[in-house]
C-alpha atoms as a printed R data frame, in Angstrom:
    type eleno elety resid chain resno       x        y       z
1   ATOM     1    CA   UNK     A     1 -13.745  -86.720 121.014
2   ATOM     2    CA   UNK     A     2 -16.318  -85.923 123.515
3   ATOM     3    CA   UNK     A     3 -18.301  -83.959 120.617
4   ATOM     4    CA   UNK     A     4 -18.243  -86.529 118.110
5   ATOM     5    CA   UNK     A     5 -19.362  -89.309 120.878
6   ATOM     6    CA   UNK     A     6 -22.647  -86.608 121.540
7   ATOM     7    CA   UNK     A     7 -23.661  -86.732 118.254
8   ATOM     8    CA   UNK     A     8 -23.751  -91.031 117.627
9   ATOM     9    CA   UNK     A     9 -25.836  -91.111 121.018
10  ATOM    10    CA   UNK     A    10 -28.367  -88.577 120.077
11  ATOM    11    CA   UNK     A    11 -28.412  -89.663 117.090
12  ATOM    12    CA   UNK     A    12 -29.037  -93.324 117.680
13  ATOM    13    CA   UNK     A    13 -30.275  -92.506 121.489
14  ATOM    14    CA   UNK     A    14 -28.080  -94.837 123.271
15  ATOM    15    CA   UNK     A    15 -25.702  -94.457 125.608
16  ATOM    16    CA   UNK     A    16 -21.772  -95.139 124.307
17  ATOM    17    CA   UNK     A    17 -19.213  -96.335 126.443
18  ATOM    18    CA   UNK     A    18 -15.971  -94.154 127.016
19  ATOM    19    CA   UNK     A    19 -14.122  -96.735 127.251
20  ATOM    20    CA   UNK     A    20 -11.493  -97.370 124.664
21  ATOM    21    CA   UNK     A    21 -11.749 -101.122 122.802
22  ATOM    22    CA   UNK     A    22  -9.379 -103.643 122.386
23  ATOM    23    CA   UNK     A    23  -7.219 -103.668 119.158
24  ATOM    24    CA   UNK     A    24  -7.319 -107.489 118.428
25  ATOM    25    CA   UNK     A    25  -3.598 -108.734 119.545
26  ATOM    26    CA   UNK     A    26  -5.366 -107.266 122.521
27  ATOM    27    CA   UNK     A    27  -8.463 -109.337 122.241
28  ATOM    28    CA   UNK     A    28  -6.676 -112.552 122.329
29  ATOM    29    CA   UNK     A    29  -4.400 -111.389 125.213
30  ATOM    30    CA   UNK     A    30  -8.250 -110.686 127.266
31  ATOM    31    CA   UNK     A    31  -9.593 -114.000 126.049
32  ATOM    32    CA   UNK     A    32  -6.767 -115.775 127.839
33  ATOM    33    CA   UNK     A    33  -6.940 -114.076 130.814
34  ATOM    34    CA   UNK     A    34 -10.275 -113.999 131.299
35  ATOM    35    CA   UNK     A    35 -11.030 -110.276 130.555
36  ATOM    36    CA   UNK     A    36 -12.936 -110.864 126.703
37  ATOM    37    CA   UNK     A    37 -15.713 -114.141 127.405
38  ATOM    38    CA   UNK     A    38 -17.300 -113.779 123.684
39  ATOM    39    CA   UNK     A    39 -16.567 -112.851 120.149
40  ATOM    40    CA   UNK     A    40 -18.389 -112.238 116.747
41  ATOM    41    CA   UNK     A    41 -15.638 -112.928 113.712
42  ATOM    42    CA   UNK     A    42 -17.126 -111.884 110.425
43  ATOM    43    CA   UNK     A    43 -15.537 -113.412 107.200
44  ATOM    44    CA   UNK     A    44 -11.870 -113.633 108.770
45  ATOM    45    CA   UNK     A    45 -10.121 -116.641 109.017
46  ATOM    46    CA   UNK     A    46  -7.856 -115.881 112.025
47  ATOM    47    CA   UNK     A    47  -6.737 -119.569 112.719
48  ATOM    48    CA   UNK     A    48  -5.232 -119.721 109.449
49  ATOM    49    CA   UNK     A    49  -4.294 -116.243 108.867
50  ATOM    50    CA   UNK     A    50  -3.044 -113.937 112.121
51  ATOM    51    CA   UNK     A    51   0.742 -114.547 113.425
52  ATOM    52    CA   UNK     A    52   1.573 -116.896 115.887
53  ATOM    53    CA   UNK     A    53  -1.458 -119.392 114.802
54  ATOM    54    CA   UNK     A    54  -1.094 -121.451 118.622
55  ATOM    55    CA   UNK     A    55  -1.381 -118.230 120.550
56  ATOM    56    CA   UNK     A    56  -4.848 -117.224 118.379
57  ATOM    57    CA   UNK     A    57  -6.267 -121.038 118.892
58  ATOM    58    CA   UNK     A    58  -5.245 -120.699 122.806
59  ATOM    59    CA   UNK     A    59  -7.176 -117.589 122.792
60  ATOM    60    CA   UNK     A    60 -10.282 -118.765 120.676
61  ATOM    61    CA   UNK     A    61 -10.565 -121.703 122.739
62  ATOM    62    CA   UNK     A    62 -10.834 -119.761 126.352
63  ATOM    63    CA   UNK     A    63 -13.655 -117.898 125.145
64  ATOM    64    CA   UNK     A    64 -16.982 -118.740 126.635
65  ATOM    65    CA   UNK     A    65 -19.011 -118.050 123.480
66  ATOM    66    CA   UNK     A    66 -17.631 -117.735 119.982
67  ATOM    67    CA   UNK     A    67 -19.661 -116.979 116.724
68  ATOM    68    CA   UNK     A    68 -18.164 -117.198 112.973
69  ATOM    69    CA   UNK     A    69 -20.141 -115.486 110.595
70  ATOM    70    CA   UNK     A    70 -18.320 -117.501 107.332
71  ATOM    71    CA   UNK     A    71 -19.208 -118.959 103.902
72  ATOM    72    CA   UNK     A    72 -16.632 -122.015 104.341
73  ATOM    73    CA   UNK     A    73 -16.000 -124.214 107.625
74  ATOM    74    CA   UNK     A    74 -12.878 -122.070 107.623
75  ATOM    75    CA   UNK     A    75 -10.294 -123.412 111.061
76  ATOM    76    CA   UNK     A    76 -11.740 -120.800 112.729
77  ATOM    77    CA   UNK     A    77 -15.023 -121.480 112.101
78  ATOM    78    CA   UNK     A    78 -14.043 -125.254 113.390
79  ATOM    79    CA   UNK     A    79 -13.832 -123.432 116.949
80  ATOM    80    CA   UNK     A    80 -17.164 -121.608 116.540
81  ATOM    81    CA   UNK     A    81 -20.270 -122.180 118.800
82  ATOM    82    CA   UNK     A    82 -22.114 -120.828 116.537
83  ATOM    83    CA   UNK     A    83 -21.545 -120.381 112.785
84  ATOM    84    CA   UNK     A    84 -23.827 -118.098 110.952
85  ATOM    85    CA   UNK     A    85 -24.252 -119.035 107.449
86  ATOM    86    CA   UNK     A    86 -22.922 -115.562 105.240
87  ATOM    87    CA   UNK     A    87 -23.125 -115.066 101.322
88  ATOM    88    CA   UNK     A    88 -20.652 -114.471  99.258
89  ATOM    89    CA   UNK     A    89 -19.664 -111.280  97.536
90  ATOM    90    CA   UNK     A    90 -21.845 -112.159  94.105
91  ATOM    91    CA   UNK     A    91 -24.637 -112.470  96.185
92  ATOM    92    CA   UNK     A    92 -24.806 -109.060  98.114
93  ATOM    93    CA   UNK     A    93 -25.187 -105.591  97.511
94  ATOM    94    CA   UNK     A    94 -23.653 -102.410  99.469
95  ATOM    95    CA   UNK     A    95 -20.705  -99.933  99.048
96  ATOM    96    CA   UNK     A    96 -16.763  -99.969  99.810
97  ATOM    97    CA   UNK     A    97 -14.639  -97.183  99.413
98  ATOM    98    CA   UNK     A    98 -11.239  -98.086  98.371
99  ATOM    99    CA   UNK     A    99  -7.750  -95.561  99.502
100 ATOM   100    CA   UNK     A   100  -8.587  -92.962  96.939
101 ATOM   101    CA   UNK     A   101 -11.965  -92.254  99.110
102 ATOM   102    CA   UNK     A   102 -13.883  -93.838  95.652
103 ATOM   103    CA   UNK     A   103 -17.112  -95.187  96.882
104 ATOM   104    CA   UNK     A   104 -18.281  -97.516  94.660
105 ATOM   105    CA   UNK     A   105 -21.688  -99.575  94.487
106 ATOM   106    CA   UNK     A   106 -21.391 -103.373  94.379
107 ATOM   107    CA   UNK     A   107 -24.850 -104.850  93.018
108 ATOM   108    CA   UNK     A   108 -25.599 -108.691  93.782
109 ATOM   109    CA   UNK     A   109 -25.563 -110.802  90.239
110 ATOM   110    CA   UNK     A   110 -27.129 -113.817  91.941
111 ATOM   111    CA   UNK     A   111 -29.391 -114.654  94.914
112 ATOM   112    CA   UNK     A   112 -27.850 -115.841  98.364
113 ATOM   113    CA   UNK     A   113 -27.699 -119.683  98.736
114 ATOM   114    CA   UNK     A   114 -30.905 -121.091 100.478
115 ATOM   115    CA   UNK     A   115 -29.547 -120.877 104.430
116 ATOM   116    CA   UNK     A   116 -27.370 -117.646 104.082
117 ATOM   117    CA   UNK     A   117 -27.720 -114.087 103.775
118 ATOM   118    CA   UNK     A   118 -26.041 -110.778 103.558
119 ATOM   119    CA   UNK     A   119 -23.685 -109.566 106.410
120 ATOM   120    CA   UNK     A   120 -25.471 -106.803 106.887
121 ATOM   121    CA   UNK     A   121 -29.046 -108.295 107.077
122 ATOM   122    CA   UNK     A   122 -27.507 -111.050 109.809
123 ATOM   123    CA   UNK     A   123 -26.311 -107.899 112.006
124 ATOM   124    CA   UNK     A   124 -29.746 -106.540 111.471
125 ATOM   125    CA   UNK     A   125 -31.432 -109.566 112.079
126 ATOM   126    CA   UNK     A   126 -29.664 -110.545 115.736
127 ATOM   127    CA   UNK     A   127 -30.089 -106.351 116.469
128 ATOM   128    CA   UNK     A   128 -33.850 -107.353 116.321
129 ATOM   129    CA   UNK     A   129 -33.879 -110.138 118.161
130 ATOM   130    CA   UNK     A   130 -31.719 -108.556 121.123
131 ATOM   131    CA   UNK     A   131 -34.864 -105.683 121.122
132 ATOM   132    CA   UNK     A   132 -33.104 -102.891 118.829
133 ATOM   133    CA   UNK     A   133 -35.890 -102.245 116.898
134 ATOM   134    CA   UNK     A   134 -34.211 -102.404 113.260
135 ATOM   135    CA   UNK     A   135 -35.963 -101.046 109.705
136 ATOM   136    CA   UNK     A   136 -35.272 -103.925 107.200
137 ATOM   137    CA   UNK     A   137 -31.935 -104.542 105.436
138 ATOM   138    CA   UNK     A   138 -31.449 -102.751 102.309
139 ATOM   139    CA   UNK     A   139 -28.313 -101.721 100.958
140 ATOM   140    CA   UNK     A   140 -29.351  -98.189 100.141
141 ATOM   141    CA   UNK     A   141 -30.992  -97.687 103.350
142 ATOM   142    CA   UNK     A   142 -27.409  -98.455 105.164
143 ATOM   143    CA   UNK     A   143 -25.860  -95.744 102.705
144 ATOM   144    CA   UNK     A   144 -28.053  -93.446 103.749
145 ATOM   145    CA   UNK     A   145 -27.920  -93.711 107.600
146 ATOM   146    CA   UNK     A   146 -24.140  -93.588 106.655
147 ATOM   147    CA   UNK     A   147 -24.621  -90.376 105.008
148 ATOM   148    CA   UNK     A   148 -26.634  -88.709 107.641
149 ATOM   149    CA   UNK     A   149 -24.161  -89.432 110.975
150 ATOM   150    CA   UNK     A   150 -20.485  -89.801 109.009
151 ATOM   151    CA   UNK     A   151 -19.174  -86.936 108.205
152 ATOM   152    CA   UNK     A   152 -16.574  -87.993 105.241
153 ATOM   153    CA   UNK     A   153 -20.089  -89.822 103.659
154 ATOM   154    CA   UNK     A   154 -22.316  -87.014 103.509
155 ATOM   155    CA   UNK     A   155 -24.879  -86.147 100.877
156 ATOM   156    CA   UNK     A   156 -23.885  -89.935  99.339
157 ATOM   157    CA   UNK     A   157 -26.245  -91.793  97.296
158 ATOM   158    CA   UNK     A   158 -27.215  -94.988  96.418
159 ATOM   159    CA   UNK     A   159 -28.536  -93.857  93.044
160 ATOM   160    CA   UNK     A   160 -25.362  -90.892  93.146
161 ATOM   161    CA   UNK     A   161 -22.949  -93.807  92.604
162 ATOM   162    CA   UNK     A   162 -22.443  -93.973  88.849
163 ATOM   163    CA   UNK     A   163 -20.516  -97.158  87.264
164 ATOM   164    CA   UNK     A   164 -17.498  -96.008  88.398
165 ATOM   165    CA   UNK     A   165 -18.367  -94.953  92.248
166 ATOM   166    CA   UNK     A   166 -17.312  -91.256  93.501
167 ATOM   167    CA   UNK     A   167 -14.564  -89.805  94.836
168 ATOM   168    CA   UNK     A   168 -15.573  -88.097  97.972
């Protein structure tokens, strides 16, 4: 939707590709023949998990450059380049919303092992160092860039998000 695309690149004044991406059966398909040179998995253990396990470990191992962002030395992480050291679900906050459109707010009960850290802060973290200029991680500040550019999400709240989430 031409429209739709407008809005996400004045809103984070960049310019979008047009260009349709790759479902991930299709991603493995371009990593074998050359097309797909890198990928970023984050907290998906694809070696073990995905049908036809040989055709997924051909296709990780023809990429040029593969980061795992994991909390175990999963078998996929075993083919990694780079494994970036996530925390676990007790020790992050954010939102999910589940099939009823509920958003809920997950709060962290303990702080991330020395060496790891939030998805969310890792994304924010390499977006920095690749020159996106990025305000610091919170959890609430993510809802609220949410709420300003997705149109199912607006007017959401960190502090809106009783015990029990919302239904939007």
């Amino acid at each position: 939707d031409p429209a739709s695309h407008q809005i996400y690149e004045e809103f984070y004044g960049v310019h979008l590709s047009n260009e349709i991406g790759w479902k991930i059966p299709q991603m493995y398909e371009a990593a074998l023949n050359g097309s797909l040179k890198a990928m970023w998995i984050m907290g998906e253990d694809v070696a073990q998990t995905d049908p036809n396990t040989e055709h997924v470990k051909a296709a990780l191992n023809a990429l040029d450059f593969l980061v795992v962002q994991e909390l175990f030395m999963t078998p996929t992480a075993e083919f990694a380049d780079v494994v970036l050291p996530a925390s676990s679900f007790l020790e992050k906050s954010g939102t999910f919303t589940n099939g009823e459109r509920r958003v809920q707010r997950v709060n962290a009960v303990i702080e991330p092992l020395p060496g790891t850290k939030p998805d969310g802060m890792i994304i924010a973290d390499i977006m920095q160092r690749m020159g996106c200029d990025q305000a610091p991680y919170t959890p609430d500040g993510i809802l609220a860039e949410i709420a300003q550019i997705v149109p199912f999400f607006k007017g959401a709240t960190w502090e809106g998000l009783t015990d029990q989430g919302q239904q939007w």
